[in-house]
PDB file of C-alpha atoms in Angstrom:
ATOM      1  CA  MET F   1      19.471  -2.952 -19.565  1.00 78.00           C
ATOM      2  CA  ASN F   2      19.821   0.150 -17.362  1.00 87.00           C
ATOM      3  CA  HIS F   3      22.622   1.746 -19.410  1.00 87.00           C
ATOM      4  CA  ALA F   4      22.698   4.906 -17.282  1.00 89.00           C
ATOM      5  CA  LEU F   5      23.461   2.894 -14.146  1.00 92.00           C
ATOM      6  CA  GLN F   6      25.926   0.643 -15.951  1.00 91.00           C
ATOM      7  CA  GLU F   7      27.849   3.616 -17.368  1.00 92.00           C
ATOM      8  CA  ALA F   8      27.890   5.450 -14.020  1.00 92.00           C
ATOM      9  CA  MET F   9      29.294   2.353 -12.295  1.00 93.00           C
ATOM     10  CA  ALA F  10      31.991   1.986 -14.933  1.00 93.00           C
ATOM     11  CA  GLU F  11      33.031   5.638 -14.658  1.00 93.00           C
ATOM     12  CA  VAL F  12      33.789   5.409 -10.931  1.00 94.00           C
ATOM     13  CA  GLY F  13      34.970   1.782 -10.910  1.00 94.00           C
ATOM     14  CA  GLU F  14      32.064   0.324  -8.935  1.00 94.00           C
ATOM     15  CA  THR F  15      30.751  -3.218  -9.433  1.00 93.00           C
ATOM     16  CA  ALA F  16      27.632  -5.026  -8.306  1.00 92.00           C
ATOM     17  CA  GLU F  17      29.707  -6.574  -5.530  1.00 94.00           C
ATOM     18  CA  SER F  18      31.061  -3.245  -4.292  1.00 94.00           C
ATOM     19  CA  LEU F  19      27.625  -1.620  -4.372  1.00 93.00           C
ATOM     20  CA  ALA F  20      26.174  -4.592  -2.512  1.00 92.00           C
ATOM     21  CA  ALA F  21      28.794  -4.228   0.231  1.00 93.00           C
ATOM     22  CA  GLN F  22      28.050  -0.523   0.621  1.00 92.00           C
ATOM     23  CA  THR F  23      24.259  -0.861   0.590  1.00 91.00           C
ATOM     24  CA  GLY F  24      23.855  -4.005   2.665  1.00 90.00           C
ATOM     25  CA  VAL F  25      22.310  -6.269   0.022  1.00 89.00           C
ATOM     26  CA  ASP F  26      23.254  -9.547  -1.630  1.00 89.00           C
ATOM     27  CA  PRO F  27      25.503  -9.119  -4.730  1.00 90.00           C
ATOM     28  CA  LYS F  28      22.866 -10.894  -6.840  1.00 89.00           C
ATOM     29  CA  THR F  29      20.317  -8.273  -5.791  1.00 89.00           C
ATOM     30  CA  ALA F  30      22.678  -5.442  -6.733  1.00 90.00           C
ATOM     31  CA  ALA F  31      23.385  -7.101 -10.081  1.00 90.00           C
ATOM     32  CA  ARG F  32      19.664  -7.159 -10.860  1.00 87.00           C
ATOM     33  CA  TRP F  33      19.505  -3.359 -10.578  1.00 89.00           C
ATOM     34  CA  ILE F  34      21.110  -3.193 -14.004  1.00 87.00           C
ATOM     35  CA  SER F  35      18.162  -5.077 -15.497  1.00 81.00           C
ATOM     36  CA  PRO F  36      15.196  -3.117 -16.886  1.00 67.00           C
ATOM     37  CA  GLY F  37      12.497  -2.457 -14.313  1.00 63.00           C
ATOM     38  CA  ARG F  38      14.607  -3.588 -11.333  1.00 75.00           C
ATOM     39  CA  VAL F  39      14.741  -0.617  -8.958  1.00 77.00           C
ATOM     40  CA  PRO F  40      16.250  -0.558  -5.431  1.00 81.00           C
ATOM     41  CA  GLN F  41      14.202   0.543  -2.461  1.00 74.00           C
ATOM     42  CA  PRO F  42      14.126   4.347  -1.955  1.00 67.00           C
ATOM     43  CA  ARG F  43      16.808   4.424   0.759  1.00 72.00           C
ATOM     44  CA  ARG F  44      19.157   2.274  -1.313  1.00 83.00           C
ATOM     45  CA  ARG F  45      18.454   4.292  -4.466  1.00 82.00           C
ATOM     46  CA  ALA F  46      19.655   7.395  -2.645  1.00 80.00           C
ATOM     47  CA  THR F  47      22.758   5.574  -1.357  1.00 87.00           C
ATOM     48  CA  VAL F  48      23.694   4.229  -4.794  1.00 90.00           C
ATOM     49  CA  ALA F  49      23.151   7.635  -6.413  1.00 87.00           C
ATOM     50  CA  ALA F  50      25.443   9.252  -3.812  1.00 87.00           C
ATOM     51  CA  ILE F  51      28.135   6.604  -4.328  1.00 92.00           C
ATOM     52  CA  LEU F  52      28.035   7.134  -8.083  1.00 93.00           C
ATOM     53  CA  GLY F  53      27.764  10.923  -7.893  1.00 90.00           C
ATOM     54  CA  ARG F  54      24.509  11.006  -9.855  1.00 87.00           C
ATOM     55  CA  ASP F  55      20.935  12.087  -9.227  1.00 80.00           C
ATOM     56  CA  VAL F  56      18.392   9.335  -8.577  1.00 78.00           C
ATOM     57  CA  GLY F  57      16.350  10.620 -11.519  1.00 77.00           C
ATOM     58  CA  ASP F  58      19.332  10.161 -13.854  1.00 83.00           C
ATOM     59  CA  LEU F  59      19.729   6.518 -12.882  1.00 87.00           C
ATOM     60  CA  TRP F  60      16.046   5.574 -12.490  1.00 81.00           C
ATOM     61  CA  PRO F  61      13.934   8.224 -14.249  1.00 77.00           C
ATOM     62  CA  ASP F  62      10.741   6.173 -13.936  1.00 70.00           C
ATOM     63  CA  VAL F  63      10.743   6.421 -10.137  1.00 65.00           C
ATOM     64  CA  LEU F  64      10.077  10.154 -10.389  1.00 59.00           C
ATOM     65  CA  LYS F  65       7.145   9.654 -12.738  1.00 70.00           C
ATOM     66  CA  ARG F  66       3.776  10.157 -11.076  1.00 71.00           C
ATOM     67  CA  ARG F  67       1.678   7.120 -11.935  1.00 72.00           C
ATOM     68  CA  GLU F  68      -1.434   7.906  -9.919  1.00 78.00           C
ATOM     69  CA  PRO F  69      -4.311   9.988 -11.357  1.00 80.00           C
ATOM     70  CA  GLN F  70      -4.035  13.752 -10.967  1.00 81.00           C
ATOM     71  CA  TRP F  71      -6.895  13.929  -8.470  1.00 79.00           C
ATOM     72  CA  LEU F  72      -5.167  11.394  -6.175  1.00 85.00           C
ATOM     73  CA  ARG F  73      -1.708  12.970  -6.054  1.00 86.00           C
ATOM     74  CA  LYS F  74      -2.270  15.253  -3.088  1.00 88.00           C
ATOM     75  CA  TRP F  75      -3.551  12.292  -1.081  1.00 91.00           C
ATOM     76  CA  VAL F  76      -0.516  10.167  -2.019  1.00 89.00           C
ATOM     77  CA  ASP F  77       1.770  12.980  -0.832  1.00 89.00           C
ATOM     78  CA  TRP F  78      -0.084  13.100   2.500  1.00 93.00           C
ATOM     79  CA  GLU F  79       0.036   9.304   2.732  1.00 93.00           C
ATOM     80  CA  ARG F  80       3.811   9.339   2.374  1.00 89.00           C
ATOM     81  CA  GLU F  81       4.356  11.838   5.187  1.00 93.00           C
ATOM     82  CA  ALA F  82       1.661  10.545   7.551  1.00 95.00           C
ATOM     83  CA  LEU F  83       2.507   9.526  11.097  1.00 97.00           C
ATOM     84  CA  ALA F  84      -0.571   7.294  11.254  1.00 98.00           C
ATOM     85  CA  LEU F  85      -3.088   5.902   8.773  1.00 98.00           C
ATOM     86  CA  ARG F  86      -6.473   4.531   9.865  1.00 98.00           C
ATOM     87  CA  TRP F  87      -8.185   2.631   7.054  1.00 98.00           C
ATOM     88  CA  PHE F  88     -11.620   1.030   7.035  1.00 98.00           C
ATOM     89  CA  GLU F  89     -12.769  -1.271   4.223  1.00 97.00           C
ATOM     90  CA  HIS F  90     -16.107  -3.041   3.914  1.00 96.00           C
ATOM     91  CA  CYS F  91     -15.718  -4.421   0.359  1.00 94.00           C
ATOM     92  CA  TRP F  92     -11.994  -4.729  -0.450  1.00 95.00           C
ATOM     93  CA  ILE F  93      -8.631  -5.544   1.024  1.00 98.00           C
ATOM     94  CA  PRO F  94      -7.040  -2.104   1.712  1.00 97.00           C
ATOM     95  CA  GLY F  95      -4.893  -0.961  -1.206  1.00 96.00           C
ATOM     96  CA  LEU F  96      -1.665  -0.800   0.799  1.00 96.00           C
ATOM     97  CA  LEU F  97      -2.100  -4.498   1.644  1.00 97.00           C
ATOM     98  CA  GLN F  98      -3.065  -5.808  -1.815  1.00 96.00           C
ATOM     99  CA  THR F  99      -1.110  -8.169  -4.028  1.00 95.00           C
ATOM    100  CA  GLU F 100      -0.499  -7.111  -7.606  1.00 93.00           C
ATOM    101  CA  ALA F 101      -2.982  -9.702  -8.913  1.00 95.00           C
ATOM    102  CA  TYR F 102      -5.706  -8.595  -6.506  1.00 97.00           C
ATOM    103  CA  ALA F 103      -5.083  -4.922  -7.324  1.00 95.00           C
ATOM    104  CA  ARG F 104      -5.419  -5.680 -11.025  1.00 95.00           C
ATOM    105  CA  ALA F 105      -8.617  -7.632 -10.427  1.00 96.00           C
ATOM    106  CA  THR F 106     -10.223  -4.605  -8.733  1.00 94.00           C
ATOM    107  CA  LEU F 107      -9.844  -2.738 -12.044  1.00 93.00           C
ATOM    108  CA  ALA F 108     -11.377  -5.453 -14.238  1.00 90.00           C
ATOM    109  CA  GLY F 109     -14.258  -4.197 -16.332  1.00 87.00           C
ATOM    110  CA  GLU F 110     -13.234  -0.542 -16.064  1.00 89.00           C
ATOM    111  CA  ALA F 111     -12.890   1.546 -19.218  1.00 88.00           C
ATOM    112  CA  LEU F 112      -9.098   1.375 -19.149  1.00 88.00           C
ATOM    113  CA  THR F 113      -6.459   0.444 -21.675  1.00 90.00           C
ATOM    114  CA  THR F 114      -3.929  -2.192 -20.668  1.00 89.00           C
ATOM    115  CA  GLY F 115      -1.349   0.548 -20.242  1.00 84.00           C
ATOM    116  CA  GLU F 116      -3.622   2.625 -18.020  1.00 87.00           C
ATOM    117  CA  ALA F 117      -4.403  -0.384 -15.837  1.00 89.00           C
ATOM    118  CA  ASP F 118      -0.683  -1.165 -15.590  1.00 87.00           C
ATOM    119  CA  GLU F 119       0.018   2.385 -14.402  1.00 84.00           C
ATOM    120  CA  LEU F 120      -2.711   2.284 -11.746  1.00 90.00           C
ATOM    121  CA  VAL F 121      -1.550  -1.098 -10.445  1.00 89.00           C
ATOM    122  CA  ALA F 122       2.076   0.024 -10.383  1.00 84.00           C
ATOM    123  CA  SER F 123       1.091   3.161  -8.471  1.00 86.00           C
ATOM    124  CA  ARG F 124      -0.794   1.153  -5.866  1.00 89.00           C
ATOM    125  CA  ILE F 125       2.066  -1.304  -5.373  1.00 87.00           C
ATOM    126  CA  GLU F 126       4.653   1.501  -5.143  1.00 84.00           C
ATOM    127  CA  ARG F 127       2.611   3.201  -2.419  1.00 89.00           C
ATOM    128  CA  GLN F 128       3.017   0.100  -0.238  1.00 90.00           C
ATOM    129  CA  ALA F 129       6.659   1.023   0.369  1.00 85.00           C
ATOM    130  CA  VAL F 130       5.448   3.432   3.066  1.00 89.00           C
ATOM    131  CA  LEU F 131       4.776   0.440   5.362  1.00 90.00           C
ATOM    132  CA  ARG F 132       8.344  -0.874   5.058  1.00 83.00           C
ATOM    133  CA  ARG F 133      10.388   2.302   5.276  1.00 82.00           C
ATOM    134  CA  ASP F 134      12.810   2.839   8.175  1.00 81.00           C
ATOM    135  CA  ARG F 135      10.171   4.741  10.157  1.00 88.00           C
ATOM    136  CA  PRO F 136       6.795   3.549   8.904  1.00 92.00           C
ATOM    137  CA  PRO F 137       3.553   5.139  10.038  1.00 96.00           C
ATOM    138  CA  LEU F 138       1.250   3.382  12.450  1.00 98.00           C
ATOM    139  CA  PHE F 139      -1.154   1.631  10.084  1.00 98.00           C
ATOM    140  CA  VAL F 140      -4.451   0.433  11.521  1.00 98.00           C
ATOM    141  CA  ALA F 141      -6.826  -1.366   9.149  1.00 98.00           C
ATOM    142  CA  VAL F 142     -10.347  -2.474  10.017  1.00 98.00           C
ATOM    143  CA  ILE F 143     -11.798  -4.922   7.489  1.00 98.00           C
ATOM    144  CA  PHE F 144     -15.197  -6.583   7.281  1.00 98.00           C
ATOM    145  CA  GLU F 145     -14.774 -10.363   7.594  1.00 98.00           C
ATOM    146  CA  GLY F 146     -16.781 -11.063   4.435  1.00 97.00           C
ATOM    147  CA  VAL F 147     -13.952  -9.526   2.379  1.00 98.00           C
ATOM    148  CA  LEU F 148     -11.731 -12.465   3.359  1.00 98.00           C
ATOM    149  CA  TYR F 149     -14.137 -14.900   1.689  1.00 97.00           C
ATOM    150  CA  GLN F 150     -15.156 -12.807  -1.305  1.00 96.00           C
ATOM    151  CA  SER F 151     -14.270 -14.691  -4.484  1.00 95.00           C
ATOM    152  CA  VAL F 152     -12.330 -12.837  -7.177  1.00 95.00           C
ATOM    153  CA  TYR F 153     -13.708 -14.152 -10.459  1.00 93.00           C
ATOM    154  CA  GLY F 154     -13.437 -17.716  -9.140  1.00 94.00           C
ATOM    155  CA  ASP F 155      -9.641 -17.558  -8.815  1.00 96.00           C
ATOM    156  CA  ARG F 156      -8.958 -19.381  -5.556  1.00 96.00           C
ATOM    157  CA  GLY F 157      -5.186 -19.145  -5.955  1.00 97.00           C
ATOM    158  CA  LEU F 158      -5.373 -15.382  -6.266  1.00 97.00           C
ATOM    159  CA  MET F 159      -7.385 -15.123  -3.055  1.00 97.00           C
ATOM    160  CA  ARG F 160      -5.120 -17.536  -1.194  1.00 97.00           C
ATOM    161  CA  GLU F 161      -2.088 -15.427  -2.147  1.00 97.00           C
ATOM    162  CA  GLN F 162      -3.901 -12.256  -1.137  1.00 97.00           C
ATOM    163  CA  ILE F 163      -5.052 -13.471   2.271  1.00 98.00           C
ATOM    164  CA  GLU F 164      -1.631 -14.948   3.001  1.00 97.00           C
ATOM    165  CA  GLN F 165      -0.083 -11.564   2.202  1.00 96.00           C
ATOM    166  CA  LEU F 166      -2.631  -9.899   4.455  1.00 98.00           C
ATOM    167  CA  ALA F 167      -1.543 -12.206   7.285  1.00 97.00           C
ATOM    168  CA  CYS F 168       2.126 -11.352   6.675  1.00 95.00           C
ATOM    169  CA  CYS F 169       1.384  -7.621   6.660  1.00 95.00           C
ATOM    170  CA  ALA F 170      -0.740  -7.926   9.806  1.00 95.00           C
ATOM    171  CA  ALA F 171       2.307  -9.277  11.634  1.00 93.00           C
ATOM    172  CA  LEU F 172       4.488  -6.225  10.828  1.00 93.00           C
ATOM    173  CA  PRO F 173       5.410  -4.230  13.967  1.00 92.00           C
ATOM    174  CA  MET F 174       3.616  -1.015  12.964  1.00 96.00           C
ATOM    175  CA  VAL F 175       0.590  -2.663  11.323  1.00 97.00           C
ATOM    176  CA  ARG F 176      -2.630  -3.507  13.136  1.00 97.00           C
ATOM    177  CA  VAL F 177      -5.413  -5.359  11.315  1.00 98.00           C
ATOM    178  CA  HIS F 178      -8.785  -5.816  12.995  1.00 98.00           C
ATOM    179  CA  ILE F 179     -11.683  -7.822  11.590  1.00 98.00           C
ATOM    180  CA  VAL F 180     -15.355  -6.911  11.965  1.00 98.00           C
ATOM    181  CA  PRO F 181     -17.231 -10.266  12.285  1.00 97.00           C
ATOM    182  CA  ARG F 182     -19.694 -11.245   9.565  1.00 95.00           C
ATOM    183  CA  ASP F 183     -22.505 -11.705  12.076  1.00 95.00           C
ATOM    184  CA  ILE F 184     -22.303  -8.103  13.305  1.00 95.00           C
ATOM    185  CA  GLY F 185     -25.575  -7.060  11.659  1.00 94.00           C
ATOM    186  CA  MET F 186     -26.150  -3.367  10.996  1.00 95.00           C
ATOM    187  CA  TYR F 187     -23.167  -1.204  11.994  1.00 95.00           C
ATOM    188  CA  PRO F 188     -21.674   2.209  10.987  1.00 94.00           C
ATOM    189  CA  GLY F 189     -19.317   0.659   8.421  1.00 95.00           C
ATOM    190  CA  LEU F 190     -22.172   0.040   5.989  1.00 94.00           C
ATOM    191  CA  GLY F 191     -21.717   3.639   4.827  1.00 93.00           C
ATOM    192  CA  GLY F 192     -18.510   2.715   2.983  1.00 94.00           C
ATOM    193  CA  GLY F 193     -14.747   2.770   3.277  1.00 95.00           C
ATOM    194  CA  PHE F 194     -12.506   5.669   4.219  1.00 97.00           C
ATOM    195  CA  ILE F 195      -8.993   6.525   5.385  1.00 98.00           C
ATOM    196  CA  ILE F 196      -7.850   9.081   7.946  1.00 98.00           C
ATOM    197  CA  ALA F 197      -4.239  10.288   7.851  1.00 98.00           C
ATOM    198  CA  GLU F 198      -2.521  12.009  10.759  1.00 97.00           C
ATOM    199  CA  LEU F 199       0.157  14.416   9.478  1.00 95.00           C
ATOM    200  CA  PRO F 200       3.304  15.606  11.304  1.00 93.00           C
ATOM    201  CA  SER F 201       1.687  19.034  11.726  1.00 93.00           C
ATOM    202  CA  GLY F 202      -1.056  17.445  13.829  1.00 94.00           C
ATOM    203  CA  GLU F 203      -3.598  18.010  11.041  1.00 95.00           C
ATOM    204  CA  HIS F 204      -5.902  15.164  10.018  1.00 97.00           C
ATOM    205  CA  VAL F 205      -7.060  14.621   6.419  1.00 97.00           C
ATOM    206  CA  ALA F 206      -9.296  11.950   4.938  1.00 97.00           C
ATOM    207  CA  HIS F 207      -9.956   9.953   1.781  1.00 96.00           C
ATOM    208  CA  VAL F 208     -13.528   8.729   1.247  1.00 95.00           C
ATOM    209  CA  ASP F 209     -14.338   6.086  -1.371  1.00 87.00           C
ATOM    210  CA  SER F 210     -17.188   6.375  -3.858  1.00 81.00           C
ATOM    211  CA  GLN F 211     -18.184   5.036  -7.280  1.00 78.00           C
ATOM    212  CA  ALA F 212     -16.756   8.228  -8.827  1.00 75.00           C
ATOM    213  CA  PRO F 213     -13.271   9.574  -7.932  1.00 78.00           C
ATOM    214  CA  ALA F 214     -12.910   9.558  -4.158  1.00 85.00           C
ATOM    215  CA  GLN F 215     -13.339  12.663  -2.052  1.00 91.00           C
ATOM    216  CA  ILE F 216     -10.286  14.150  -0.359  1.00 92.00           C
ATOM    217  CA  LEU F 217     -11.375  15.942   2.834  1.00 94.00           C
ATOM    218  CA  HIS F 218      -9.371  18.324   4.989  1.00 90.00           C
ATOM    219  CA  GLU F 219     -12.068  20.423   6.664  1.00 94.00           C
ATOM    220  CA  ALA F 220     -11.829  19.806  10.414  1.00 95.00           C
ATOM    221  CA  THR F 221     -15.569  19.230  10.849  1.00 96.00           C
ATOM    222  CA  ASP F 222     -15.693  16.633   8.054  1.00 96.00           C
ATOM    223  CA  VAL F 223     -12.672  14.747   9.369  1.00 97.00           C
ATOM    224  CA  ALA F 224     -14.047  14.871  12.926  1.00 97.00           C
ATOM    225  CA  THR F 225     -17.248  13.216  11.699  1.00 96.00           C
ATOM    226  CA  LEU F 226     -15.222  10.396  10.156  1.00 97.00           C
ATOM    227  CA  SER F 227     -13.072  10.094  13.272  1.00 97.00           C
ATOM    228  CA  ARG F 228     -16.172   9.502  15.390  1.00 97.00           C
ATOM    229  CA  ARG F 229     -17.404   6.940  12.911  1.00 97.00           C
ATOM    230  CA  TRP F 230     -13.978   5.264  12.951  1.00 98.00           C
ATOM    231  CA  GLU F 231     -14.175   4.847  16.723  1.00 98.00           C
ATOM    232  CA  ARG F 232     -17.624   3.279  16.474  1.00 97.00           C
ATOM    233  CA  ILE F 233     -16.503   0.864  13.729  1.00 98.00           C
ATOM    234  CA  ARG F 234     -13.251   0.013  15.506  1.00 98.00           C
ATOM    235  CA  GLY F 235     -15.298  -0.763  18.612  1.00 97.00           C
ATOM    236  CA  GLU F 236     -17.146  -3.514  16.713  1.00 97.00           C
ATOM    237  CA  ALA F 237     -13.929  -5.197  15.514  1.00 98.00           C
ATOM    238  CA  LEU F 238     -12.069  -8.091  17.106  1.00 98.00           C
ATOM    239  CA  PRO F 239      -8.712  -7.712  18.917  1.00 97.00           C
ATOM    240  CA  ARG F 240      -5.524  -7.958  16.841  1.00 96.00           C
ATOM    241  CA  SER F 241      -4.550 -11.516  17.804  1.00 96.00           C
ATOM    242  CA  GLN F 242      -8.051 -12.877  17.293  1.00 97.00           C
ATOM    243  CA  SER F 243      -8.284 -11.071  13.963  1.00 98.00           C
ATOM    244  CA  LEU F 244      -4.986 -12.586  12.819  1.00 97.00           C
ATOM    245  CA  ASP F 245      -6.306 -16.051  13.678  1.00 97.00           C
ATOM    246  CA  LEU F 246      -9.369 -15.374  11.497  1.00 97.00           C
ATOM    247  CA  ILE F 247      -7.184 -14.175   8.629  1.00 98.00           C
ATOM    248  CA  ARG F 248      -5.039 -17.307   8.765  1.00 97.00           C
ATOM    249  CA  GLU F 249      -8.139 -19.485   8.921  1.00 97.00           C
ATOM    250  CA  ALA F 250      -9.525 -17.691   5.856  1.00 97.00           C
ATOM    251  CA  ALA F 251      -6.245 -18.239   3.977  1.00 96.00           C
ATOM    252  CA  GLY F 252      -6.548 -21.956   4.612  1.00 96.00           C
ATOM    253  CA  SER F 253     -10.084 -21.992   3.239  1.00 96.00           C
ATOM    254  CA  TRP F 254      -8.771 -20.964  -0.224  1.00 96.00           C
ATOM    255  CA  THR F 255      -6.434 -23.950  -0.613  1.00 88.00           C
TER     256      THR F 255
END
């Protein structure tokens, strides 16, 4: 039970129904906010906190806890403020488009405790809120087709759920997903995945995957090199509508 929220509501005479009316949600949804682990979306958290005259951190202290590793925090901050994100993946579904089960599967076999894995998965899922905020960034993902058919420890249901979610995300207004066909042969994407973020200042920064902690790049020459590679990779990918057809076809193959 979220006692802090319950007590704050009682002090000012608010109920789940009254909060629901003021935040534009169903009363059942507002009632769930009192349950442990049930947290409103960021915009609604701020609205509820203002109605109750409390700080968000007083009502939901866990939302202010940084779950991601220390080395990743600067990137997550940039990701949140980005105007555009361009993400290429050759081996995985991009993290911002992953289901919880798929995200957890990517960590299998790592030297992590259950608690550490839980924190990393929670961090990845929380980051996805950037795509559904009031003014989301333009998100362009280029994915190698083989990723759509890559079994996850033989769990067909997990992959079906993941590819169906990918199709749903690909249909969002500010999301573009493009597929590089499996028969492409040698192409620039074989060098590995990366992300380029465009910030409000006009600066571009990048995140480059590796077997060790990823590199975070902000030198203009390094980012320019990746930008050129992005254009070459994007040029090998299929148009959005054709890519979405392939994604839906792949989802059906996992039934």
